[in-house]
Tab-separated table of C-alpha atoms and ligand atoms in Angstrom:
chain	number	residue	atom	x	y	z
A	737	UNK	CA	96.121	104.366	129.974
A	738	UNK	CA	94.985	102.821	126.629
A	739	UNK	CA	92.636	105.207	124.139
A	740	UNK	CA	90.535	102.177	122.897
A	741	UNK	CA	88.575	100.025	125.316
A	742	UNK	CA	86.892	96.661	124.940
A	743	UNK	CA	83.507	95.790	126.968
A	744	UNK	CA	82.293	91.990	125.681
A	745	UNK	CA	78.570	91.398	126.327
A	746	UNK	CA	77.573	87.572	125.679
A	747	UNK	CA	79.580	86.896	122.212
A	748	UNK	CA	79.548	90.544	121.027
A	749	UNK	CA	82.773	92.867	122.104
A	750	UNK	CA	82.303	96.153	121.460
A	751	UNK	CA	85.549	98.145	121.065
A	752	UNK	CA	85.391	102.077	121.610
A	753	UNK	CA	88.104	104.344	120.456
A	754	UNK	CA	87.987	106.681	123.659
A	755	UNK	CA	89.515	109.963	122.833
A	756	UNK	CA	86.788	112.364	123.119
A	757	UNK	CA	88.818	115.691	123.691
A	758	UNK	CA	90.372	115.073	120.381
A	759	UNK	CA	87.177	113.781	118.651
A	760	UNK	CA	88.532	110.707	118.768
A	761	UNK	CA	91.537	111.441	115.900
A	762	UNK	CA	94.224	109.014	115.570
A	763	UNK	CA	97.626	109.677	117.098
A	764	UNK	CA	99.947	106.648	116.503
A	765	UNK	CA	99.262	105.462	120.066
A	766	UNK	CA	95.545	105.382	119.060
A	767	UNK	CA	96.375	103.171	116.162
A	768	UNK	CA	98.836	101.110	118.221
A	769	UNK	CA	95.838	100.553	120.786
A	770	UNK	CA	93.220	100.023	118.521
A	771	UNK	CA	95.902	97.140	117.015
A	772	UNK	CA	96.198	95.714	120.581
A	773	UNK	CA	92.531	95.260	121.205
A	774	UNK	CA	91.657	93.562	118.037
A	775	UNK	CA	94.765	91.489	119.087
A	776	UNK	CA	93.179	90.314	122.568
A	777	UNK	CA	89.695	89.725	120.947
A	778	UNK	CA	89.324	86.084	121.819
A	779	UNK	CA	87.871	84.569	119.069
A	780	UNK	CA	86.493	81.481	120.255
A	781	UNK	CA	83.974	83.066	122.445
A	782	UNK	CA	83.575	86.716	120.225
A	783	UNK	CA	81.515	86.101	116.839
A	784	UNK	CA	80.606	90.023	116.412
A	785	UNK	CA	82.552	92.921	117.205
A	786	UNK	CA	81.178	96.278	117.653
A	787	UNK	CA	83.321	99.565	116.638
A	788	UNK	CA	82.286	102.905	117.623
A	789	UNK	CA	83.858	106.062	119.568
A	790	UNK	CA	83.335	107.382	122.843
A	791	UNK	CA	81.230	110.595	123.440
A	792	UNK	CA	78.386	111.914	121.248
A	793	UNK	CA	79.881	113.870	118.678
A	794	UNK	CA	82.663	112.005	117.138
A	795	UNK	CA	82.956	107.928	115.888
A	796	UNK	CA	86.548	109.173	114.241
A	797	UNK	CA	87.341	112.648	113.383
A	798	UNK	CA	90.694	111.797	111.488
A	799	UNK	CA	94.086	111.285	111.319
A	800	UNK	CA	95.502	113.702	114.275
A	801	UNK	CA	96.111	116.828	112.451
A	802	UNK	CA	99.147	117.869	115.078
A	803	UNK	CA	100.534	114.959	114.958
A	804	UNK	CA	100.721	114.884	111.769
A	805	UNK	CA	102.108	117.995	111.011
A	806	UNK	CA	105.543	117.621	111.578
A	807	UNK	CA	105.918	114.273	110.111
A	808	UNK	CA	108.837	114.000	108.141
A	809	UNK	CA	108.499	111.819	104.553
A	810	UNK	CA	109.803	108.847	106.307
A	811	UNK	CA	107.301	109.116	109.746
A	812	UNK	CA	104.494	110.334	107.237
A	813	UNK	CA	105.147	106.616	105.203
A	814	UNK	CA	105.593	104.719	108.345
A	815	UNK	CA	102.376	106.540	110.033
A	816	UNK	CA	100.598	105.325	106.889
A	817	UNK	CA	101.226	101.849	107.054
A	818	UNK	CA	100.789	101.521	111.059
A	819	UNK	CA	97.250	102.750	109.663
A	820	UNK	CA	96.700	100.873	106.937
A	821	UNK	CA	98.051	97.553	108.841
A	822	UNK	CA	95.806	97.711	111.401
A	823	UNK	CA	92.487	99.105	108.884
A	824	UNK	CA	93.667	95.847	107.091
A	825	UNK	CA	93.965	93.918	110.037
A	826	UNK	CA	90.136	94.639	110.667
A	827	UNK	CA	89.062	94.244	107.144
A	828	UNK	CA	90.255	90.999	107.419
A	829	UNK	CA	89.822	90.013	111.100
A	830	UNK	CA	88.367	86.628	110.887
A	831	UNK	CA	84.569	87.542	112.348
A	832	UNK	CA	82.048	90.298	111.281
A	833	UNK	CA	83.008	93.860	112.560
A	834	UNK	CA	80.241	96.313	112.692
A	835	UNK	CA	80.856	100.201	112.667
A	836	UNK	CA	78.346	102.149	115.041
A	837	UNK	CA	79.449	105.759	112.979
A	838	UNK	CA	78.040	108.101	116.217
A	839	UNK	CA	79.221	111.612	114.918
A	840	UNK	CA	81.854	112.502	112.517
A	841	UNK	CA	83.195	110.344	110.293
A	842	UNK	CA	86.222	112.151	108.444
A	843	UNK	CA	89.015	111.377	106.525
A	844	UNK	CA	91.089	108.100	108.831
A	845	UNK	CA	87.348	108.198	110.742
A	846	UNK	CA	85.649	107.654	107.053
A	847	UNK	CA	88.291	105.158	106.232
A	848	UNK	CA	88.128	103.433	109.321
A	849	UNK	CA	84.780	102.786	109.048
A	850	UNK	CA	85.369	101.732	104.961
A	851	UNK	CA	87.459	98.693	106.710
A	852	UNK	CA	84.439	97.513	108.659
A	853	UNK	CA	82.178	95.151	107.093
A	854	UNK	CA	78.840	96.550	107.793
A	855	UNK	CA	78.257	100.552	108.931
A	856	UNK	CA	75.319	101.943	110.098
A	857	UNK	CA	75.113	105.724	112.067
A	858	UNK	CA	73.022	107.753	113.782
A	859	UNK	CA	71.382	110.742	112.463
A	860	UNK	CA	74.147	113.144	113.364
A	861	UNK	CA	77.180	111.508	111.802
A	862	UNK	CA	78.783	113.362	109.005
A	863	UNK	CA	80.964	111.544	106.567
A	864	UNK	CA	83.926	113.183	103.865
A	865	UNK	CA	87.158	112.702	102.872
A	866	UNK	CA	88.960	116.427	103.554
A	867	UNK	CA	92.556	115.847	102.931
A	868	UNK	CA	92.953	117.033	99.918
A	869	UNK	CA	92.200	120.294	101.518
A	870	UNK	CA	95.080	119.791	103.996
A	871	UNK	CA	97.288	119.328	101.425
A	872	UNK	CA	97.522	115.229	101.336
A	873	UNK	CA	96.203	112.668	99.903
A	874	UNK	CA	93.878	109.877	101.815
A	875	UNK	CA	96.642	107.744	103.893
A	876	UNK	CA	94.335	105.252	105.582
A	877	UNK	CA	92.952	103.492	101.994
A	878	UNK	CA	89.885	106.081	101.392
A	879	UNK	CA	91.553	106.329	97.129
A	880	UNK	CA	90.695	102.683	97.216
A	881	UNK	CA	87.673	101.214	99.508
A	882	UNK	CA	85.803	104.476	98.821
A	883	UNK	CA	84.999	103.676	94.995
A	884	UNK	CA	84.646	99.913	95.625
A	885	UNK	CA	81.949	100.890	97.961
A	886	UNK	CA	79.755	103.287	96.085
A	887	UNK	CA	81.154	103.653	92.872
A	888	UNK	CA	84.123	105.338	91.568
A	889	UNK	CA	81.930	108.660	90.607
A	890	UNK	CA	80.409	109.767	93.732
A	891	UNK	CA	84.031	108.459	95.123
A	892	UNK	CA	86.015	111.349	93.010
A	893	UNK	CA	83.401	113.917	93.663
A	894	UNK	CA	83.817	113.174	97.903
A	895	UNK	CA	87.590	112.762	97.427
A	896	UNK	CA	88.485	115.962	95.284
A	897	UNK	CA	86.197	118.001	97.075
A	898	UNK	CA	86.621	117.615	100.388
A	899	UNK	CA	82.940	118.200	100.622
A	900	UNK	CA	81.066	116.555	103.856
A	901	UNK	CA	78.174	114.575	103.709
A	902	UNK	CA	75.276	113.748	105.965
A	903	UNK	CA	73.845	110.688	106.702
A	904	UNK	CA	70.727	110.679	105.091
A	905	UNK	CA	73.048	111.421	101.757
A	906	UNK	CA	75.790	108.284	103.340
A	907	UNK	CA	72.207	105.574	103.291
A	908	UNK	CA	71.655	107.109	99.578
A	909	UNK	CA	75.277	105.942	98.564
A	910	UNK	CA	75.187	103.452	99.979
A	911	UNK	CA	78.080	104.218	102.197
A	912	UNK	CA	75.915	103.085	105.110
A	913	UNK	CA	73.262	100.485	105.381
A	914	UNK	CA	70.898	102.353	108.126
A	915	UNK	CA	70.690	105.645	109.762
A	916	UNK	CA	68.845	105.858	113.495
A	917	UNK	CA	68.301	108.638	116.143
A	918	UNK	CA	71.586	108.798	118.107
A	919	UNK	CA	70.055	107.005	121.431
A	920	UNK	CA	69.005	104.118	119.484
A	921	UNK	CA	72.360	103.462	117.465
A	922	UNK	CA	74.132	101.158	120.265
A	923	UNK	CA	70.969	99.181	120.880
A	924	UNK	CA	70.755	98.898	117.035
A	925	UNK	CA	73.923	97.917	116.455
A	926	UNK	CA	73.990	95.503	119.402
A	927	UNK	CA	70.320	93.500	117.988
A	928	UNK	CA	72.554	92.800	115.020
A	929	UNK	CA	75.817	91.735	116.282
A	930	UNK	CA	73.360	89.629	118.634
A	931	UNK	CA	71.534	88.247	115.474
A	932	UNK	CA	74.811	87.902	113.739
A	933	UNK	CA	76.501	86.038	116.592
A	934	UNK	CA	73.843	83.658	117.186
A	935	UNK	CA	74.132	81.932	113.562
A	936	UNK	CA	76.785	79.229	112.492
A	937	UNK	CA	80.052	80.513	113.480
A	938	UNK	CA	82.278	78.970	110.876
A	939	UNK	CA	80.005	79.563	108.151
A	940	UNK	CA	79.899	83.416	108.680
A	941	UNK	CA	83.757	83.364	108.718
A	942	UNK	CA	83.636	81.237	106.012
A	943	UNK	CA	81.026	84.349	104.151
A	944	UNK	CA	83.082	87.296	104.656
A	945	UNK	CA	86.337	85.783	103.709
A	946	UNK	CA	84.365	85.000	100.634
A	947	UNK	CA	82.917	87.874	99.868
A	948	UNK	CA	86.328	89.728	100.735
A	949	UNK	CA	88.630	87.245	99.045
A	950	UNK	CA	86.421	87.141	96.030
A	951	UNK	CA	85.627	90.676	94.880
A	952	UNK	CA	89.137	91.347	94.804
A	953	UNK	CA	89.539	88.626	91.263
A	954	UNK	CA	87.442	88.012	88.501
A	955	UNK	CA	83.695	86.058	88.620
A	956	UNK	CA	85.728	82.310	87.368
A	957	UNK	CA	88.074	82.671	90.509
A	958	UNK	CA	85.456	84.127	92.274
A	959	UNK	CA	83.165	81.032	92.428
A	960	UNK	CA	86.653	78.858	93.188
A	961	UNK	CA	86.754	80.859	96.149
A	962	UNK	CA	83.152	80.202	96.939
A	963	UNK	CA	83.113	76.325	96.560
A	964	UNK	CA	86.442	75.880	98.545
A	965	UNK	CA	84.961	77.384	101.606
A	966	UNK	CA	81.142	76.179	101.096
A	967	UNK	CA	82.656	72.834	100.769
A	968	UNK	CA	85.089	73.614	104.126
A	969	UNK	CA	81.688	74.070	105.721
A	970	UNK	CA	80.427	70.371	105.351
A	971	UNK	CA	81.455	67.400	107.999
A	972	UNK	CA	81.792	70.893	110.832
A	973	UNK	CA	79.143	70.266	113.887
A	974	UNK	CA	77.421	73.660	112.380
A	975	UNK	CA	76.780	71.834	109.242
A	976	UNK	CA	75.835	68.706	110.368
A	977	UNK	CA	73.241	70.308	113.554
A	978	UNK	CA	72.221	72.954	111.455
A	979	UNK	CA	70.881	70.695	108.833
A	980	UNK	CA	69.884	67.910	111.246
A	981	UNK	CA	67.646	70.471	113.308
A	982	UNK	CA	66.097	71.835	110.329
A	983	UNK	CA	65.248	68.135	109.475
A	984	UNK	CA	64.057	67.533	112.622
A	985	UNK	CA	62.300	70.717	113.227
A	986	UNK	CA	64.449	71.895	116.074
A	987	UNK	CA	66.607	74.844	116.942
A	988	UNK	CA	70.233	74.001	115.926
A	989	UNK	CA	72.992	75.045	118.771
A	990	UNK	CA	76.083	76.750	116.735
A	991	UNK	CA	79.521	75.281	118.245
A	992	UNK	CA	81.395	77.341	120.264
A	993	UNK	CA	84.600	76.413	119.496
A	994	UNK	CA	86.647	76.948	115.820
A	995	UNK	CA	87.544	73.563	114.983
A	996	UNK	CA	86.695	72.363	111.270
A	997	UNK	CA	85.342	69.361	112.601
B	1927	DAK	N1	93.196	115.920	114.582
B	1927	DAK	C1	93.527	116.472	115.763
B	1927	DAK	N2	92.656	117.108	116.576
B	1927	DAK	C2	91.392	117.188	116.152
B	1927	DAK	C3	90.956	116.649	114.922
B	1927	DAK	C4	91.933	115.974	114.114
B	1927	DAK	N3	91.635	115.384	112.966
B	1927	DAK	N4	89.641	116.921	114.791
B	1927	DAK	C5	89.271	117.578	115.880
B	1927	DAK	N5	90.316	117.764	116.714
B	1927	DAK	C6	90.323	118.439	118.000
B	1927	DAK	C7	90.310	119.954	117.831
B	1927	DAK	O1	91.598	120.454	117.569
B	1927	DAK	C8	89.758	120.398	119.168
B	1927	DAK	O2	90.787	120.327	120.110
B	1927	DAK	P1	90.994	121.508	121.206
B	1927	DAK	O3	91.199	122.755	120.410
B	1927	DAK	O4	89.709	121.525	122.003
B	1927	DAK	O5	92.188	121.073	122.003
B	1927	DAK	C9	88.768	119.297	119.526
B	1927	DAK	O6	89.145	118.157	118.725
B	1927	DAK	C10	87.336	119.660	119.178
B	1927	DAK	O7	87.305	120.053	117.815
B	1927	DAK	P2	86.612	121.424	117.338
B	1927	DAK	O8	86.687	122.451	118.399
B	1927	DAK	O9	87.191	121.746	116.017
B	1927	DAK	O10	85.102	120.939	117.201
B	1927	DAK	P3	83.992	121.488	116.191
B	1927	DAK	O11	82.731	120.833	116.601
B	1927	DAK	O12	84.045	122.967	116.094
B	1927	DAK	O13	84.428	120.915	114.751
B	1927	DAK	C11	85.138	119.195	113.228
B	1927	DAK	C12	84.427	119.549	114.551
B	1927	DAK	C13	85.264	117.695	113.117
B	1927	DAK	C14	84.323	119.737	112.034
B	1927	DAK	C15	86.546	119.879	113.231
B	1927	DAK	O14	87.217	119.548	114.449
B	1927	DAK	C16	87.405	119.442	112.107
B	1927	DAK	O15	87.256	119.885	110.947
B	1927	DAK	N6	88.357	118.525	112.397
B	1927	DAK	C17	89.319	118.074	111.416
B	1927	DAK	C18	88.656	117.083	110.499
B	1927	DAK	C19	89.600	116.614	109.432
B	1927	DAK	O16	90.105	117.387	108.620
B	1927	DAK	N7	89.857	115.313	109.466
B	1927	DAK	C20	90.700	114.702	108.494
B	1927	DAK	C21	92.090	114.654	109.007
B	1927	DAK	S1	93.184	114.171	107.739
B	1927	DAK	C22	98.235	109.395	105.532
B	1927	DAK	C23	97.716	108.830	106.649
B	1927	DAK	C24	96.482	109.217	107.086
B	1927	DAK	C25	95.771	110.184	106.455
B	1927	DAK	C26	96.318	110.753	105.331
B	1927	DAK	C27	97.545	110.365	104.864
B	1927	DAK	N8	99.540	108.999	105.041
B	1927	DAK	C28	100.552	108.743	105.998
B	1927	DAK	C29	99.804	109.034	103.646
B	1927	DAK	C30	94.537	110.645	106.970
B	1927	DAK	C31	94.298	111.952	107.005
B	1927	DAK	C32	93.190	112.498	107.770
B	1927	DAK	O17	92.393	111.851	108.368
C-alpha cells in the first residue's frame, strides 16, 4: 500500500500524500513514496503537477513526531537528507508543481510546500514552523527557502517562535499567492495547472529553471542564465508555431513531446 497516490487528468497529475489518520506527517516510507511518484510522473504527457493531501484538515502536518523520536544522530542525518532529496527533487523537477495547502501546513508540511513553485490554500490552512519548540531545528530546508520567500524578518520571527499563522496572514507574506473557501481549492488549483499546461511546454521548463537557477547567483550571471535558455527556446516547434500563429492570427498547438527541435 503506497501513502501518496497519483490521479492524471488530461496533462495535469495531481499527487496526494494520503495519510489522513496521521494528518498526513511524514514517516520515511511517506518520503520514500512521495520520491517514487514524482519518479513515475511521465513527463512527456504531464506539464503541471498538482500537490495536496488527502482529507480536509491536513495538506502536511510535519515530520512524524514518533518516528522521529527515537532517531539516533546518524538516522536523524540520514532522515534529513531522504527529506531534503526528495523536497529538492521537486524544487527542481523539470515542470511547474503547484501546492493545493488544504489544512495544516507545519514544519516538513510548511517546507514541503516552500519546495513547490507556486502555493495557494484554502481558508482553513494554517502555516508555522514549530520545531524549535520540539527541541530541533527545521530538517526539511524551512532555515533556508523560508527567508528567500518572504524575507529574512518575518522568516526569524515564524522560525524562533514557533508561532502559527493563518492564511489570510500566509497571502500577506506572501507565503501564498491566493487563499479560497476549502470546496473551491482543487477546482482552483486544477484551472491553473490547466492554464499552465496548455502554454509552450519547453518554454515553461525553460522559465522555472531560470528563475530557480538564477536567483541562486548574482544579476550578471543571472541574465547568462536567462539568454542561454531564451536562446534554447528558438528553432523548437513551440517557438516556431507559437510565433507563426500569432503572425497568422491562429491558435498555436504546443508540442507534445520534449525534443529541442
Ligand atoms: N507526527 C506524527 N503524528 C502526528 C503529527 C506529526 N507531526 N501531527 C499530527 N499527528 C497525529 C496525532 O498524533 C493524532 O494521532 P492519533 O493520536 O489520532 O493516533 C492525529 O494525527 C490527529 O492529530 P490531533 O489529534 O493532534 O489533531 P488536532 O486537530 O487536535 O491537532 C495539530 C492538529 C496539527 C495542531 C496537532 O496534531 C499538532 O500540533 N501536530 C504536530 C505539528 C508539528 O509540530 N509539526 C511539526 C513536526 S516537526 C529534520 C528533519 C525534519 C524536520 C526537522 C529536522 N532533520 C533530520 C534535521 C521536520 C520537523 C517537523 O516537521
Amino acid at each position: 500500500m503506497s501513502f501518496v497516490n497519483t490521479e492524471v487528468q488530461g496533462a495535469v497529475a495531481i499527487v496526494t500524500i494520503d495519510r489522513p489518520k496521521a494528518l498526513n506527517a511524514l514517516n520515511p516510507e511517506v518520503l520514500a513514496d512521495l520520491k517514487a511518484a514524482f519518479e513515475a510522473i511521465d513527463q512527456n504527457t504531464v506539464r503541471c503537477v498538482i500537490l495536496t493531501g488527502a482529507g480536509e484538515k491536513s495538506f502536511v502536518a510535519g515530520a512524524d513526531i514518533g518516528s522521529m523520536s527515537t532517531m539516533t544522530k546518524a538516522e536523524g542525518e540520514a532522515f534529513g537528507k531522504l527529506g531534503n532529496d526528495i523536497f529538492r527533487e521537486i524544487e527542481t523537477f523539470p515542470i511547474p508543481v503547484i501546492a493545493a495547502v488544504n489544512g495544516f501546513a507545519l514544519g516538513g508540511g510548511n517546507e514541503l510546500a516552500m519546495s513547490c513553485d507556486i502555493r495557494i490554500c484554502s481558508d482553513t490552512a494554517v502555516f508555522g514552523q514549530p520545531e524549535v519548540g520540539l527541541g530541533i531545528t527545521p530538517g526539511f530546508g524551512g532555515t533556508q527557502r523560508l527567508a528567500r520567500l518572504v524575507g529574512m524578518g518575518y522568516a526569524k520571527q515564524m522560525v524562533y517562535s514557533a508561532l502559527n499563522i493563518d492564511a489570510a496572514e500566509a497571502l500577506r507574506i506572501g507565503l501564498v499567492n491566493a487563499v479560497y473557501p476549502q470546496a473551491e481549492l482543487m477546482d482552483a488549483a486544477m484551472k491553473l495547472a490547466t492554464k499552465i499546461s496548455r502554454n509552450a511546454p519547453i518554454a515553461v521548463r525553460n522559465c522555472k529553471k531560470a528563475i530557480n537557477d538564477g536567483i541562486q547567483v548574482n544579476i550578471d550571471d543571472a541574465l547568462v542564465i536567462e539568454e542561454k535558455l531564451f536562446g534554447d527556446c528558438f528553432e523548437t516547434h513551440d517557438q516556431r508555431e507559437g510565433m507563426a500563429c500569432f503572425l497568422s492570427r491562429e491558435k498555436p498547438k504546443p508540442k507534445a513531446v520534449f525534443t529541442n527541435n
